[in-house]
mmCIF file of C-alpha atoms in Angstrom:
data_model
loop_
_atom_site.group_PDB
_atom_site.id
_atom_site.type_symbol
_atom_site.label_atom_id
_atom_site.label_comp_id
_atom_site.label_asym_id
_atom_site.label_seq_id
_atom_site.Cartn_x
_atom_site.Cartn_y
_atom_site.Cartn_z
ATOM 1 C CA MET A 1 -6.979 16.222 -10.306
ATOM 2 C CA THR A 2 -9.960 13.956 -9.946
ATOM 3 C CA GLU A 3 -13.637 14.710 -10.025
ATOM 4 C CA LYS A 4 -15.864 13.636 -7.169
ATOM 5 C CA THR A 5 -16.778 10.229 -8.524
ATOM 6 C CA LYS A 6 -16.430 6.750 -7.144
ATOM 7 C CA ASN A 7 -14.028 4.172 -8.523
ATOM 8 C CA ASN A 8 -16.492 1.337 -8.917
ATOM 9 C CA THR A 9 -18.658 -0.281 -11.548
ATOM 10 C CA ALA A 10 -21.332 -2.938 -11.115
ATOM 11 C CA GLU A 11 -18.787 -5.597 -12.069
ATOM 12 C CA ASP A 12 -16.056 -4.222 -9.802
ATOM 13 C CA SER A 13 -18.411 -3.982 -6.814
ATOM 14 C CA ALA A 14 -18.926 -7.724 -6.849
ATOM 15 C CA LEU A 15 -15.171 -8.279 -6.516
ATOM 16 C CA ASN A 16 -14.003 -5.273 -4.555
ATOM 17 C CA TYR A 17 -15.789 -5.148 -1.247
ATOM 18 C CA HIS A 18 -13.442 -2.975 0.795
ATOM 19 C CA LYS A 19 -13.933 0.730 1.387
ATOM 20 C CA LEU A 20 -11.061 3.073 2.242
ATOM 21 C CA SER A 21 -11.605 6.310 4.150
ATOM 22 C CA ILE A 22 -8.731 8.748 4.719
ATOM 23 C CA GLN A 23 -8.590 11.996 6.683
ATOM 24 C CA ILE A 24 -5.822 14.500 6.019
ATOM 25 C CA SER A 25 -4.770 17.581 7.968
ATOM 26 C CA LEU A 26 -1.520 19.443 8.569
ATOM 27 C CA ASN A 27 -1.734 18.320 12.213
ATOM 28 C CA GLY A 28 -2.243 14.616 11.591
ATOM 29 C CA LEU A 29 -3.825 11.930 9.458
ATOM 30 C CA SER A 30 -5.882 8.772 9.820
ATOM 31 C CA PHE A 31 -7.339 6.022 7.699
ATOM 32 C CA CYS A 32 -9.804 3.164 7.982
ATOM 33 C CA ILE A 33 -10.490 0.085 5.830
ATOM 34 C CA LEU A 34 -13.981 -1.386 6.002
ATOM 35 C CA ASP A 35 -14.935 -4.874 4.860
ATOM 36 C CA THR A 36 -18.390 -4.016 3.497
ATOM 37 C CA ILE A 37 -19.550 -7.644 3.388
ATOM 38 C CA GLY A 38 -18.627 -8.548 6.951
ATOM 39 C CA ASN A 39 -19.261 -4.932 8.077
ATOM 40 C CA LYS A 40 -15.930 -5.139 9.862
ATOM 41 C CA ILE A 41 -13.154 -2.582 10.329
ATOM 42 C CA GLU A 42 -10.107 -4.491 9.128
ATOM 43 C CA LYS A 43 -7.397 -1.855 9.471
ATOM 44 C CA ALA A 44 -7.200 1.608 10.995
ATOM 45 C CA ASP A 45 -4.537 3.965 12.239
ATOM 46 C CA SER A 46 -4.206 7.561 13.340
ATOM 47 C CA ILE A 47 -1.160 9.831 13.682
ATOM 48 C CA THR A 48 -0.926 13.220 15.380
ATOM 49 C CA PHE A 49 2.091 15.283 14.354
ATOM 50 C CA THR A 50 4.190 17.088 16.965
ATOM 51 C CA LYS A 51 4.094 20.217 14.789
ATOM 52 C CA GLU A 52 2.139 21.418 11.796
ATOM 53 C CA LEU A 53 3.585 20.001 8.591
ATOM 54 C CA THR A 54 3.486 21.176 5.000
ATOM 55 C CA PRO A 55 1.131 19.387 2.582
ATOM 56 C CA TYR A 56 4.120 17.636 0.970
ATOM 57 C CA GLU A 57 5.458 16.461 4.329
ATOM 58 C CA VAL A 58 1.978 15.105 5.077
ATOM 59 C CA GLN A 59 2.011 13.238 1.763
ATOM 60 C CA LYS A 60 5.306 11.610 2.754
ATOM 61 C CA ARG A 61 3.851 10.513 6.099
ATOM 62 C CA LEU A 62 0.738 9.180 4.351
ATOM 63 C CA LYS A 63 2.929 7.102 2.039
ATOM 64 C CA GLU A 64 4.747 5.697 5.080
ATOM 65 C CA ILE A 65 1.535 4.679 6.855
ATOM 66 C CA PHE A 66 0.162 3.121 3.656
ATOM 67 C CA THR A 67 3.358 1.079 3.320
ATOM 68 C CA LYS A 68 3.278 0.031 6.974
ATOM 69 C CA HIS A 69 -0.294 -1.293 6.735
ATOM 70 C CA ARG A 70 -0.083 -2.472 3.102
ATOM 71 C CA VAL A 71 -3.086 -0.337 2.230
ATOM 72 C CA THR A 72 -2.445 -0.576 -1.519
ATOM 73 C CA ASN A 73 -2.663 -4.387 -1.396
ATOM 74 C CA TYR A 74 -6.457 -4.160 -1.180
ATOM 75 C CA SER A 75 -8.945 -3.584 -3.987
ATOM 76 C CA TYR A 76 -11.574 -0.960 -3.135
ATOM 77 C CA SER A 77 -15.134 -0.392 -4.240
ATOM 78 C CA GLU A 78 -14.862 3.158 -2.900
ATOM 79 C CA VAL A 79 -12.135 5.512 -1.706
ATOM 80 C CA VAL A 80 -13.020 8.658 0.262
ATOM 81 C CA VAL A 81 -10.629 11.451 1.247
ATOM 82 C CA VAL A 82 -11.606 14.008 3.902
ATOM 83 C CA HIS A 83 -9.636 17.275 3.939
ATOM 84 C CA ARG A 84 -9.401 18.884 7.372
ATOM 85 C CA ASN A 85 -8.251 22.512 7.330
ATOM 86 C CA ASN A 86 -9.349 26.084 8.012
ATOM 87 C CA LEU A 87 -9.530 27.057 4.346
ATOM 88 C CA PHE A 88 -13.301 27.032 3.992
ATOM 89 C CA THR A 89 -16.456 29.085 4.252
ATOM 90 C CA LEU A 90 -20.158 28.202 4.359
ATOM 91 C CA VAL A 91 -22.557 29.726 1.837
ATOM 92 C CA PRO A 92 -26.382 29.502 1.831
ATOM 93 C CA LYS A 93 -27.397 27.447 -1.192
ATOM 94 C CA ALA A 94 -29.972 30.075 -2.199
ATOM 95 C CA ILE A 95 -27.236 32.608 -3.031
ATOM 96 C CA PHE A 96 -24.500 30.186 -4.104
ATOM 97 C CA ASP A 97 -22.903 30.760 -7.511
ATOM 98 C CA GLU A 98 -20.194 28.351 -8.659
ATOM 99 C CA LYS A 99 -18.505 31.194 -10.566
ATOM 100 C CA GLU A 100 -17.884 33.116 -7.311
ATOM 101 C CA LEU A 101 -15.835 30.533 -5.382
ATOM 102 C CA VAL A 102 -12.797 32.795 -5.048
ATOM 103 C CA ASN A 103 -14.903 35.688 -3.773
ATOM 104 C CA TYR A 104 -16.526 33.522 -1.104
ATOM 105 C CA LEU A 105 -13.151 32.513 0.285
ATOM 106 C CA LYS A 106 -10.929 35.540 -0.122
ATOM 107 C CA PHE A 107 -12.387 37.503 2.794
ATOM 108 C CA ASN A 108 -12.218 34.579 5.227
ATOM 109 C CA THR A 109 -8.881 32.977 4.481
ATOM 110 C CA LYS A 110 -5.621 33.505 2.653
ATOM 111 C CA ILE A 111 -5.678 31.845 -0.754
ATOM 112 C CA LEU A 112 -3.106 31.735 -3.532
ATOM 113 C CA ALA A 113 -3.717 32.430 -7.202
ATOM 114 C CA ASN A 114 -3.067 28.797 -8.138
ATOM 115 C CA ASP A 115 -5.173 27.251 -5.355
ATOM 116 C CA LEU A 116 -7.847 24.843 -6.487
ATOM 117 C CA ILE A 117 -11.178 25.717 -4.893
ATOM 118 C CA SER A 118 -13.855 23.066 -4.515
ATOM 119 C CA PHE A 119 -17.230 22.828 -2.811
ATOM 120 C CA ASP A 120 -19.583 20.313 -1.173
ATOM 121 C CA GLU A 121 -23.340 20.580 -1.002
ATOM 122 C CA ILE A 122 -24.524 19.586 2.461
ATOM 123 C CA GLU A 123 -27.514 17.498 1.536
ATOM 124 C CA SER A 124 -30.967 18.391 2.872
ATOM 125 C CA TYR A 125 -29.755 21.516 4.685
ATOM 126 C CA ASP A 126 -29.298 24.055 1.833
ATOM 127 C CA ILE A 127 -25.674 24.774 2.747
ATOM 128 C CA VAL A 128 -22.636 24.792 0.470
ATOM 129 C CA ASN A 129 -19.149 24.365 1.923
ATOM 130 C CA VAL A 130 -16.534 26.132 -0.241
ATOM 131 C CA TYR A 131 -12.952 25.082 0.520
ATOM 132 C CA VAL A 132 -9.382 24.490 -0.658
ATOM 133 C CA PRO A 133 -8.435 20.798 -0.724
ATOM 134 C CA PHE A 134 -4.852 19.513 -0.505
ATOM 135 C CA VAL A 135 -4.216 19.110 -4.237
ATOM 136 C CA ASN A 136 -1.029 17.081 -3.867
ATOM 137 C CA ILE A 137 -2.869 14.571 -1.675
ATOM 138 C CA ASN A 138 -5.689 14.263 -4.198
ATOM 139 C CA ASN A 139 -3.193 13.689 -6.999
ATOM 140 C CA TYR A 140 -1.338 11.065 -4.957
ATOM 141 C CA ILE A 141 -4.542 9.188 -4.131
ATOM 142 C CA TYR A 142 -5.598 9.312 -7.779
ATOM 143 C CA GLU A 143 -2.260 7.797 -8.827
ATOM 144 C CA LEU A 144 -2.773 4.929 -6.387
ATOM 145 C CA PHE A 145 -6.478 4.147 -6.743
ATOM 146 C CA GLY A 146 -7.933 6.039 -9.676
ATOM 147 C CA GLU A 147 -11.163 7.993 -9.300
ATOM 148 C CA PHE A 148 -12.344 8.664 -5.760
ATOM 149 C CA THR A 149 -14.608 10.895 -3.669
ATOM 150 C CA TYR A 150 -13.257 13.814 -1.664
ATOM 151 C CA MET A 151 -14.893 16.296 0.679
ATOM 152 C CA HIS A 152 -14.179 18.702 3.507
ATOM 153 C CA ASN A 153 -14.173 17.667 7.160
ATOM 154 C CA GLY A 154 -16.753 20.350 7.967
ATOM 155 C CA THR A 155 -19.178 18.823 5.492
ATOM 156 C CA VAL A 156 -19.061 15.464 7.261
ATOM 157 C CA MET A 157 -19.176 17.033 10.727
ATOM 158 C CA ILE A 158 -22.164 19.283 10.039
ATOM 159 C CA GLN A 159 -24.209 16.719 8.173
ATOM 160 C CA SER A 160 -23.570 13.994 10.764
ATOM 161 C CA LEU A 161 -24.419 16.163 13.782
ATOM 162 C CA LEU A 162 -27.522 17.674 12.181
ATOM 163 C CA SER A 163 -28.861 14.249 11.271
ATOM 164 C CA THR A 164 -28.294 12.758 14.729
ATOM 165 C CA GLN A 165 -29.603 15.541 16.985
ATOM 166 C CA SER A 166 -32.695 14.065 18.599
ATOM 167 C CA ASN A 167 -34.323 17.036 20.352
ATOM 168 C CA GLY A 168 -35.032 19.833 17.901
ATOM 169 C CA LYS A 169 -35.747 22.507 20.536
ATOM 170 C CA GLU A 170 -32.492 22.464 22.471
ATOM 171 C CA THR A 171 -29.334 24.424 21.669
ATOM 172 C CA VAL A 172 -26.217 22.275 21.651
ATOM 173 C CA CYS A 173 -22.604 23.344 21.181
ATOM 174 C CA TYR A 174 -20.469 20.447 19.943
ATOM 175 C CA ALA A 175 -16.691 20.820 20.352
ATOM 176 C CA HIS A 176 -14.612 18.233 18.537
ATOM 177 C CA ILE A 177 -10.925 17.973 19.458
ATOM 178 C CA SER A 178 -8.277 16.274 17.337
ATOM 179 C CA GLY A 179 -4.620 17.068 17.838
ATOM 180 C CA GLN A 180 -4.488 20.851 18.220
ATOM 181 C CA GLN A 181 -7.543 21.555 16.125
ATOM 182 C CA LEU A 182 -10.931 22.494 17.541
ATOM 183 C CA ASP A 183 -14.124 22.243 15.499
ATOM 184 C CA ILE A 184 -17.135 24.030 17.008
ATOM 185 C CA THR A 185 -20.637 23.263 15.742
ATOM 186 C CA VAL A 186 -23.720 24.918 17.252
ATOM 187 C CA ILE A 187 -27.156 23.533 16.445
ATOM 188 C CA SER A 188 -30.536 24.825 17.600
ATOM 189 C CA GLU A 189 -33.996 23.640 16.566
ATOM 190 C CA LYS A 190 -32.279 21.246 14.144
ATOM 191 C CA LYS A 191 -30.695 24.176 12.322
ATOM 192 C CA LEU A 192 -27.028 25.058 12.034
ATOM 193 C CA LEU A 193 -26.200 28.284 13.878
ATOM 194 C CA PHE A 194 -22.427 28.125 13.622
ATOM 195 C CA TYR A 195 -19.515 26.037 12.428
ATOM 196 C CA ASN A 196 -15.842 26.965 12.494
ATOM 197 C CA SER A 197 -12.458 25.377 13.012
ATOM 198 C CA PHE A 198 -9.590 26.753 15.094
ATOM 199 C CA ASN A 199 -5.979 25.794 15.729
ATOM 200 C CA TYR A 200 -4.940 26.152 19.355
ATOM 201 C CA ASN A 201 -1.711 25.650 21.323
ATOM 202 C CA THR A 202 -2.830 25.903 24.948
ATOM 203 C CA LYS A 203 -5.948 25.211 26.987
ATOM 204 C CA GLU A 204 -6.307 28.986 27.352
ATOM 205 C CA ASP A 205 -6.512 29.299 23.556
ATOM 206 C CA PHE A 206 -9.169 26.600 23.553
ATOM 207 C CA ILE A 207 -11.387 28.255 26.147
ATOM 208 C CA TYR A 208 -10.963 31.637 24.423
ATOM 209 C CA TYR A 209 -12.368 30.314 21.129
ATOM 210 C CA LEU A 210 -15.166 28.495 22.916
ATOM 211 C CA LEU A 211 -16.267 31.441 25.076
ATOM 212 C CA PHE A 212 -15.931 33.856 22.160
ATOM 213 C CA THR A 213 -18.351 31.643 20.216
ATOM 214 C CA PHE A 214 -20.778 31.687 23.155
ATOM 215 C CA GLU A 215 -20.503 35.469 23.363
ATOM 216 C CA GLN A 216 -20.996 36.131 19.643
ATOM 217 C CA LEU A 217 -24.011 33.825 19.449
ATOM 218 C CA LYS A 218 -25.387 35.079 22.776
ATOM 219 C CA LEU A 219 -25.534 31.547 24.150
ATOM 220 C CA ASP A 220 -26.493 31.118 27.787
ATOM 221 C CA SER A 221 -23.726 29.195 29.566
ATOM 222 C CA ASP A 222 -26.286 27.946 32.114
ATOM 223 C CA THR A 223 -28.690 26.355 29.633
ATOM 224 C CA THR A 224 -26.714 25.677 26.451
ATOM 225 C CA LYS A 225 -25.453 22.118 26.302
ATOM 226 C CA LEU A 226 -21.722 21.738 25.662
ATOM 227 C CA ARG A 227 -20.743 18.353 24.259
ATOM 228 C CA LEU A 228 -17.024 17.609 23.955
ATOM 229 C CA PHE A 229 -15.770 14.701 21.866
ATOM 230 C CA GLY A 230 -12.754 13.436 19.976
ATOM 231 C CA THR A 231 -9.439 13.136 21.807
ATOM 232 C CA ILE A 232 -10.727 14.256 25.212
ATOM 233 C CA ASN A 233 -12.104 12.750 28.412
ATOM 234 C CA GLU A 234 -13.409 13.966 31.780
ATOM 235 C CA ASN A 235 -9.913 13.932 33.322
ATOM 236 C CA ASP A 236 -8.423 16.363 30.817
ATOM 237 C CA GLU A 237 -7.393 19.880 31.796
ATOM 238 C CA ILE A 238 -9.486 21.268 28.956
ATOM 239 C CA TYR A 239 -12.596 19.494 30.206
ATOM 240 C CA ASN A 240 -12.067 20.849 33.737
ATOM 241 C CA LEU A 241 -11.497 24.363 32.415
ATOM 242 C CA CYS A 242 -14.686 24.236 30.348
ATOM 243 C CA TYR A 243 -16.566 23.011 33.412
ATOM 244 C CA SER A 244 -15.589 26.245 35.182
ATOM 245 C CA TYR A 245 -17.527 28.300 32.616
ATOM 246 C CA VAL A 246 -20.313 26.084 31.273
ATOM 247 C CA ASN A 247 -22.767 24.302 33.549
ATOM 248 C CA ASN A 248 -24.275 21.710 31.222
ATOM 249 C CA ILE A 249 -21.184 19.896 29.980
ATOM 250 C CA SER A 250 -20.462 16.267 29.166
ATOM 251 C CA ILE A 251 -18.497 13.992 26.876
ATOM 252 C CA TYR A 252 -20.463 13.344 23.711
ATOM 253 C CA ILE A 253 -20.634 9.719 22.650
ATOM 254 C CA PRO A 254 -21.834 9.590 19.024
ATOM 255 C CA ALA A 255 -24.527 7.070 18.137
ATOM 256 C CA SER A 256 -22.839 3.702 17.895
ATOM 257 C CA ASN A 257 -22.098 2.438 14.421
ATOM 258 C CA THR A 258 -22.836 -1.195 13.726
ATOM 259 C CA PHE A 259 -19.329 -1.925 12.513
ATOM 260 C CA ILE A 260 -17.454 -4.887 13.952
ATOM 261 C CA PHE A 261 -13.881 -4.071 14.883
ATOM 262 C CA ASP A 262 -11.099 -6.508 14.255
ATOM 263 C CA LYS A 263 -9.515 -7.604 17.520
ATOM 264 C CA THR A 264 -6.283 -5.862 16.501
ATOM 265 C CA GLU A 265 -8.032 -2.527 15.997
ATOM 266 C CA GLU A 266 -9.519 -0.180 18.573
ATOM 267 C CA ASP A 267 -12.516 1.947 17.623
ATOM 268 C CA SER A 268 -11.504 4.668 20.072
ATOM 269 C CA GLY A 269 -8.623 5.552 17.765
ATOM 270 C CA ILE A 270 -10.820 6.126 14.719
ATOM 271 C CA ASP A 271 -11.941 9.704 14.140
ATOM 272 C CA PHE A 272 -15.640 10.677 14.145
ATOM 273 C CA THR A 273 -15.519 11.963 10.571
ATOM 274 C CA ILE A 274 -13.790 8.824 9.319
ATOM 275 C CA LEU A 275 -16.535 6.612 10.726
ATOM 276 C CA ASN A 276 -19.225 8.837 9.238
ATOM 277 C CA THR A 277 -17.884 8.419 5.709
ATOM 278 C CA LEU A 278 -18.131 4.622 5.810
#
């Protein structure tokens, strides 16, 4: 295993100016290579699996996509891995104890005795995200690149949305869709009210999780803003179904990054969390 450190020194940074960001889930994977000098996305790709794979099957697919794009031919100043799964829980920093990681997780998710448990501190918001990373993926990345940084998808999602919400008084429900995974983040008065991740198979599953969140948080479907983003547009069945229940709904377009995209790459295919780790 690797600690959460970066694989660069002052000398290396002068030579290695590319940054690699990778997102891993059992439903798909994606990666992005940034030229930090030209501020240009040089390579990117995203794959959604037709069914949920095992962590070792995902590792095999990651190896294939790395070979296809010759990812290991680059030298990197920084490598970041984002783990996207449901094996997490949020803990207020004020009561967080690193010795209690297993106890935080065991009531929310099924964990095994040999599972590695890690945690991220969500900077400036006094929240700790306790989670189980994909250990085999971490080991594989370490073999390829040496020391690297890893974190949970929820950490990136929460921190990015909290830092970009402009109006502190409004309540906004953000629903991010990627493959068959739904991440719901609710923010009010620049504070996190709720974050959770759900796997769904049908549009009915999707609307159930969304409306259940509204019900539990006592959100008003007439005034609460619903912002959908990720792999969704206004012509999707899911969007139309949500429109039947929530009045203030729209596609969320995250604040534009200043990255230049190579003409062979399309920014629409790069996941929100990937871009927010660059």
